[in-house]
């Protein structure tokens, strides 16, 4: 029997929606995204991995639905509107937590990292004005509260106002 680790939905985000993929990752949702992938491969992977497809491409959505794959058809243009379409169709919780955030670049988990150990790798100003840092477990990219979390907070605030 397969053990289900958690009930959080996972996603496969279509090439046209890179910013949405990044935000979902920062919010902790496992979201596959490639800037260039063909429909068949995307559908195939989503099916195998039980991912919800998020796309602006009506043809792709139709194909997915025929195969019984859950999908979200994004019709709006503004990012906030698009996000609202997604949240309302899967009842997504949006909570910002740096410790569960995924790397927006590669979708891997991140871990908090001791500030002093990365002193040489970040700009002095960033070092001085932030205390909490994370490192991607896969691509080693560094993140900190200032830019990454605060921009997201603002976005999530706007989304919540509209819910
Ligand atoms: Zn990464």
PDB file of C-alpha atoms and ligand atoms in Angstrom:
ATOM      1  CA  UNK A   1       0.000   0.000   0.000  1.00  0.00           C
ATOM      2  CA  UNK A   2       1.236   3.447  -0.812  1.00  0.00           C
ATOM      3  CA  UNK A   3       1.607   5.702   2.154  1.00  0.00           C
ATOM      4  CA  UNK A   4       0.361   9.175   1.502  1.00  0.00           C
ATOM      5  CA  UNK A   5       2.699  11.645   3.118  1.00  0.00           C
ATOM      6  CA  UNK A   6       0.341  14.598   3.126  1.00  0.00           C
ATOM      7  CA  UNK A   7      -2.887  15.792   1.657  1.00  0.00           C
ATOM      8  CA  UNK A   8      -1.563  19.000   0.184  1.00  0.00           C
ATOM      9  CA  UNK A   9      -2.337  19.293  -3.501  1.00  0.00           C
ATOM     10  CA  UNK A  10       0.591  19.286  -5.889  1.00  0.00           C
ATOM     11  CA  UNK A  11       0.605  21.078  -9.212  1.00  0.00           C
ATOM     12  CA  UNK A  12       1.961  21.067 -12.707  1.00  0.00           C
ATOM     13  CA  UNK A  13       1.999  24.643 -13.917  1.00  0.00           C
ATOM     14  CA  UNK A  14       1.923  25.297 -17.639  1.00  0.00           C
ATOM     15  CA  UNK A  15       4.749  27.231 -19.308  1.00  0.00           C
ATOM     16  CA  UNK A  16       2.793  30.481 -19.600  1.00  0.00           C
ATOM     17  CA  UNK A  17       2.346  30.846 -15.846  1.00  0.00           C
ATOM     18  CA  UNK A  18       5.872  31.012 -14.426  1.00  0.00           C
ATOM     19  CA  UNK A  19       5.073  33.678 -11.844  1.00  0.00           C
ATOM     20  CA  UNK A  20       2.229  31.609 -10.491  1.00  0.00           C
ATOM     21  CA  UNK A  21       4.557  28.618 -10.161  1.00  0.00           C
ATOM     22  CA  UNK A  22       7.080  30.694  -8.206  1.00  0.00           C
ATOM     23  CA  UNK A  23       4.440  31.960  -5.799  1.00  0.00           C
ATOM     24  CA  UNK A  24       2.967  28.510  -5.217  1.00  0.00           C
ATOM     25  CA  UNK A  25       6.463  27.213  -4.460  1.00  0.00           C
ATOM     26  CA  UNK A  26       7.152  30.006  -1.984  1.00  0.00           C
ATOM     27  CA  UNK A  27       3.847  29.191  -0.310  1.00  0.00           C
ATOM     28  CA  UNK A  28       5.090  25.643   0.135  1.00  0.00           C
ATOM     29  CA  UNK A  29       3.186  23.899  -2.659  1.00  0.00           C
ATOM     30  CA  UNK A  30       5.056  21.350  -4.725  1.00  0.00           C
ATOM     31  CA  UNK A  31       4.675  22.802  -8.215  1.00  0.00           C
ATOM     32  CA  UNK A  32       6.376  21.471 -11.299  1.00  0.00           C
ATOM     33  CA  UNK A  33       7.073  24.006 -13.993  1.00  0.00           C
ATOM     34  CA  UNK A  34       9.140  24.065 -17.160  1.00  0.00           C
ATOM     35  CA  UNK A  35       9.396  27.066 -19.423  1.00  0.00           C
ATOM     36  CA  UNK A  36       9.263  24.698 -22.362  1.00  0.00           C
ATOM     37  CA  UNK A  37       7.381  21.400 -22.315  1.00  0.00           C
ATOM     38  CA  UNK A  38       4.999  19.780 -24.751  1.00  0.00           C
ATOM     39  CA  UNK A  39       1.417  19.044 -23.835  1.00  0.00           C
ATOM     40  CA  UNK A  40       1.711  15.256 -24.041  1.00  0.00           C
ATOM     41  CA  UNK A  41       4.625  15.148 -21.630  1.00  0.00           C
ATOM     42  CA  UNK A  42       2.958  17.559 -19.236  1.00  0.00           C
ATOM     43  CA  UNK A  43      -0.268  15.555 -19.217  1.00  0.00           C
ATOM     44  CA  UNK A  44       1.617  12.305 -18.834  1.00  0.00           C
ATOM     45  CA  UNK A  45       3.669  13.511 -15.872  1.00  0.00           C
ATOM     46  CA  UNK A  46       0.688  15.142 -14.182  1.00  0.00           C
ATOM     47  CA  UNK A  47      -1.216  11.878 -14.439  1.00  0.00           C
ATOM     48  CA  UNK A  48       1.635   9.738 -13.135  1.00  0.00           C
ATOM     49  CA  UNK A  49       2.366  12.072 -10.255  1.00  0.00           C
ATOM     50  CA  UNK A  50      -1.237  12.936  -9.482  1.00  0.00           C
ATOM     51  CA  UNK A  51      -0.673  16.646  -9.990  1.00  0.00           C
ATOM     52  CA  UNK A  52      -3.334  19.238 -10.711  1.00  0.00           C
ATOM     53  CA  UNK A  53      -2.656  20.964 -14.017  1.00  0.00           C
ATOM     54  CA  UNK A  54      -2.815  24.763 -14.028  1.00  0.00           C
ATOM     55  CA  UNK A  55      -2.999  26.231 -17.512  1.00  0.00           C
ATOM     56  CA  UNK A  56      -4.280  29.071 -19.671  1.00  0.00           C
ATOM     57  CA  UNK A  57      -4.468  26.737 -22.650  1.00  0.00           C
ATOM     58  CA  UNK A  58      -8.039  25.609 -23.166  1.00  0.00           C
ATOM     59  CA  UNK A  59      -7.031  22.745 -25.476  1.00  0.00           C
ATOM     60  CA  UNK A  60      -4.669  21.362 -22.869  1.00  0.00           C
ATOM     61  CA  UNK A  61      -7.321  21.619 -20.173  1.00  0.00           C
ATOM     62  CA  UNK A  62      -9.810  19.751 -22.357  1.00  0.00           C
ATOM     63  CA  UNK A  63      -7.324  16.976 -23.055  1.00  0.00           C
ATOM     64  CA  UNK A  64      -6.537  16.652 -19.367  1.00  0.00           C
ATOM     65  CA  UNK A  65     -10.180  16.539 -18.368  1.00  0.00           C
ATOM     66  CA  UNK A  66     -10.908  13.833 -20.917  1.00  0.00           C
ATOM     67  CA  UNK A  67      -8.272  11.730 -19.213  1.00  0.00           C
ATOM     68  CA  UNK A  68      -9.723  12.466 -15.803  1.00  0.00           C
ATOM     69  CA  UNK A  69      -6.834  14.607 -14.637  1.00  0.00           C
ATOM     70  CA  UNK A  70      -7.740  17.415 -12.285  1.00  0.00           C
ATOM     71  CA  UNK A  71      -7.025  20.763 -13.831  1.00  0.00           C
ATOM     72  CA  UNK A  72      -7.580  24.441 -13.323  1.00  0.00           C
ATOM     73  CA  UNK A  73      -8.328  26.609 -16.319  1.00  0.00           C
ATOM     74  CA  UNK A  74      -6.880  30.069 -15.766  1.00  0.00           C
ATOM     75  CA  UNK A  75      -8.753  32.693 -17.760  1.00  0.00           C
ATOM     76  CA  UNK A  76      -7.742  35.939 -16.106  1.00  0.00           C
ATOM     77  CA  UNK A  77      -4.881  38.223 -17.075  1.00  0.00           C
ATOM     78  CA  UNK A  78      -3.840  39.863 -13.815  1.00  0.00           C
ATOM     79  CA  UNK A  79      -1.752  37.732 -11.508  1.00  0.00           C
ATOM     80  CA  UNK A  80      -3.972  38.370  -8.488  1.00  0.00           C
ATOM     81  CA  UNK A  81      -7.067  37.379 -10.441  1.00  0.00           C
ATOM     82  CA  UNK A  82      -5.314  34.259 -11.686  1.00  0.00           C
ATOM     83  CA  UNK A  83      -4.311  33.354  -8.172  1.00  0.00           C
ATOM     84  CA  UNK A  84      -7.889  33.811  -6.983  1.00  0.00           C
ATOM     85  CA  UNK A  85      -9.105  31.458  -9.706  1.00  0.00           C
ATOM     86  CA  UNK A  86      -6.677  28.826  -8.487  1.00  0.00           C
ATOM     87  CA  UNK A  87      -7.331  29.239  -4.784  1.00  0.00           C
ATOM     88  CA  UNK A  88     -11.084  29.119  -5.124  1.00  0.00           C
ATOM     89  CA  UNK A  89     -11.102  26.068  -7.350  1.00  0.00           C
ATOM     90  CA  UNK A  90      -8.998  23.906  -5.036  1.00  0.00           C
ATOM     91  CA  UNK A  91      -9.724  25.575  -1.728  1.00  0.00           C
ATOM     92  CA  UNK A  92      -6.074  26.309  -1.207  1.00  0.00           C
ATOM     93  CA  UNK A  93      -4.815  27.569   2.108  1.00  0.00           C
ATOM     94  CA  UNK A  94      -2.354  30.370   1.740  1.00  0.00           C
ATOM     95  CA  UNK A  95       0.009  30.759   4.607  1.00  0.00           C
ATOM     96  CA  UNK A  96       3.452  32.217   4.516  1.00  0.00           C
ATOM     97  CA  UNK A  97       6.005  30.210   6.370  1.00  0.00           C
ATOM     98  CA  UNK A  98       9.646  30.508   5.430  1.00  0.00           C
ATOM     99  CA  UNK A  99      10.330  27.054   6.830  1.00  0.00           C
ATOM    100  CA  UNK A 100       7.959  25.261   4.512  1.00  0.00           C
ATOM    101  CA  UNK A 101       8.646  27.416   1.451  1.00  0.00           C
ATOM    102  CA  UNK A 102      10.043  25.699  -1.606  1.00  0.00           C
ATOM    103  CA  UNK A 103      12.757  27.114  -3.794  1.00  0.00           C
ATOM    104  CA  UNK A 104      11.048  29.285  -6.446  1.00  0.00           C
ATOM    105  CA  UNK A 105      13.793  28.389  -8.895  1.00  0.00           C
ATOM    106  CA  UNK A 106      13.745  24.603  -8.684  1.00  0.00           C
ATOM    107  CA  UNK A 107      10.817  23.527  -6.445  1.00  0.00           C
ATOM    108  CA  UNK A 108      13.040  21.763  -3.886  1.00  0.00           C
ATOM    109  CA  UNK A 109      12.686  22.087  -0.142  1.00  0.00           C
ATOM    110  CA  UNK A 110      14.697  24.751   1.636  1.00  0.00           C
ATOM    111  CA  UNK A 111      16.362  24.697   5.047  1.00  0.00           C
ATOM    112  CA  UNK A 112      17.215  27.495   7.407  1.00  0.00           C
ATOM    113  CA  UNK A 113      20.874  28.267   7.489  1.00  0.00           C
ATOM    114  CA  UNK A 114      23.151  29.971   9.976  1.00  0.00           C
ATOM    115  CA  UNK A 115      23.669  33.550   8.892  1.00  0.00           C
ATOM    116  CA  UNK A 116      27.369  33.633   9.685  1.00  0.00           C
ATOM    117  CA  UNK A 117      28.084  30.675   7.444  1.00  0.00           C
ATOM    118  CA  UNK A 118      26.990  32.586   4.349  1.00  0.00           C
ATOM    119  CA  UNK A 119      28.396  36.002   5.176  1.00  0.00           C
ATOM    120  CA  UNK A 120      30.679  35.999   2.141  1.00  0.00           C
ATOM    121  CA  UNK A 121      27.938  34.997  -0.255  1.00  0.00           C
ATOM    122  CA  UNK A 122      25.456  37.803   0.313  1.00  0.00           C
ATOM    123  CA  UNK A 123      25.618  41.590   0.029  1.00  0.00           C
ATOM    124  CA  UNK A 124      26.614  43.379   3.223  1.00  0.00           C
ATOM    125  CA  UNK A 125      23.344  45.334   3.395  1.00  0.00           C
ATOM    126  CA  UNK A 126      21.299  42.164   3.160  1.00  0.00           C
ATOM    127  CA  UNK A 127      23.426  40.552   5.853  1.00  0.00           C
ATOM    128  CA  UNK A 128      22.928  43.500   8.191  1.00  0.00           C
ATOM    129  CA  UNK A 129      19.199  43.860   7.757  1.00  0.00           C
ATOM    130  CA  UNK A 130      18.125  40.195   7.883  1.00  0.00           C
ATOM    131  CA  UNK A 131      18.422  37.523  10.527  1.00  0.00           C
ATOM    132  CA  UNK A 132      16.766  34.561   8.938  1.00  0.00           C
ATOM    133  CA  UNK A 133      18.156  32.876   5.862  1.00  0.00           C
ATOM    134  CA  UNK A 134      17.265  29.739   3.955  1.00  0.00           C
ATOM    135  CA  UNK A 135      19.157  27.661   1.491  1.00  0.00           C
ATOM    136  CA  UNK A 136      17.686  25.470  -1.216  1.00  0.00           C
ATOM    137  CA  UNK A 137      18.592  21.844  -0.524  1.00  0.00           C
ATOM    138  CA  UNK A 138      19.053  21.235  -4.208  1.00  0.00           C
ATOM    139  CA  UNK A 139      20.388  24.270  -6.081  1.00  0.00           C
ATOM    140  CA  UNK A 140      21.935  26.029  -3.029  1.00  0.00           C
ATOM    141  CA  UNK A 141      20.215  29.284  -3.843  1.00  0.00           C
ATOM    142  CA  UNK A 142      19.944  31.566  -0.801  1.00  0.00           C
ATOM    143  CA  UNK A 143      16.790  33.309   0.391  1.00  0.00           C
ATOM    144  CA  UNK A 144      16.072  35.790   3.109  1.00  0.00           C
ATOM    145  CA  UNK A 145      13.084  37.359   4.744  1.00  0.00           C
ATOM    146  CA  UNK A 146      13.500  40.885   3.361  1.00  0.00           C
ATOM    147  CA  UNK A 147      12.860  40.494  -0.318  1.00  0.00           C
ATOM    148  CA  UNK A 148      11.367  37.045  -0.649  1.00  0.00           C
ATOM    149  CA  UNK A 149       8.901  36.888   2.173  1.00  0.00           C
ATOM    150  CA  UNK A 150       7.825  40.534   2.298  1.00  0.00           C
ATOM    151  CA  UNK A 151       6.917  40.720  -1.385  1.00  0.00           C
ATOM    152  CA  UNK A 152       4.915  37.584  -0.937  1.00  0.00           C
ATOM    153  CA  UNK A 153       3.207  38.967   2.163  1.00  0.00           C
ATOM    154  CA  UNK A 154       2.074  41.975   0.216  1.00  0.00           C
ATOM    155  CA  UNK A 155       0.717  39.801  -2.570  1.00  0.00           C
ATOM    156  CA  UNK A 156      -1.053  37.443  -0.183  1.00  0.00           C
ATOM    157  CA  UNK A 157      -2.527  40.447   1.640  1.00  0.00           C
ATOM    158  CA  UNK A 158      -4.044  41.677  -1.610  1.00  0.00           C
ATOM    159  CA  UNK A 159      -5.372  38.219  -2.440  1.00  0.00           C
ATOM    160  CA  UNK A 160      -6.967  37.875   0.986  1.00  0.00           C
ATOM    161  CA  UNK A 161      -8.695  41.230   0.635  1.00  0.00           C
ATOM    162  CA  UNK A 162     -10.414  39.901  -2.442  1.00  0.00           C
ATOM    163  CA  UNK A 163     -11.445  36.503  -1.098  1.00  0.00           C
TER     164      UNK A 163
HETATM  165 ZN1  LIG B   1      16.591  25.477  -5.690  1.00  0.00          ZN
END
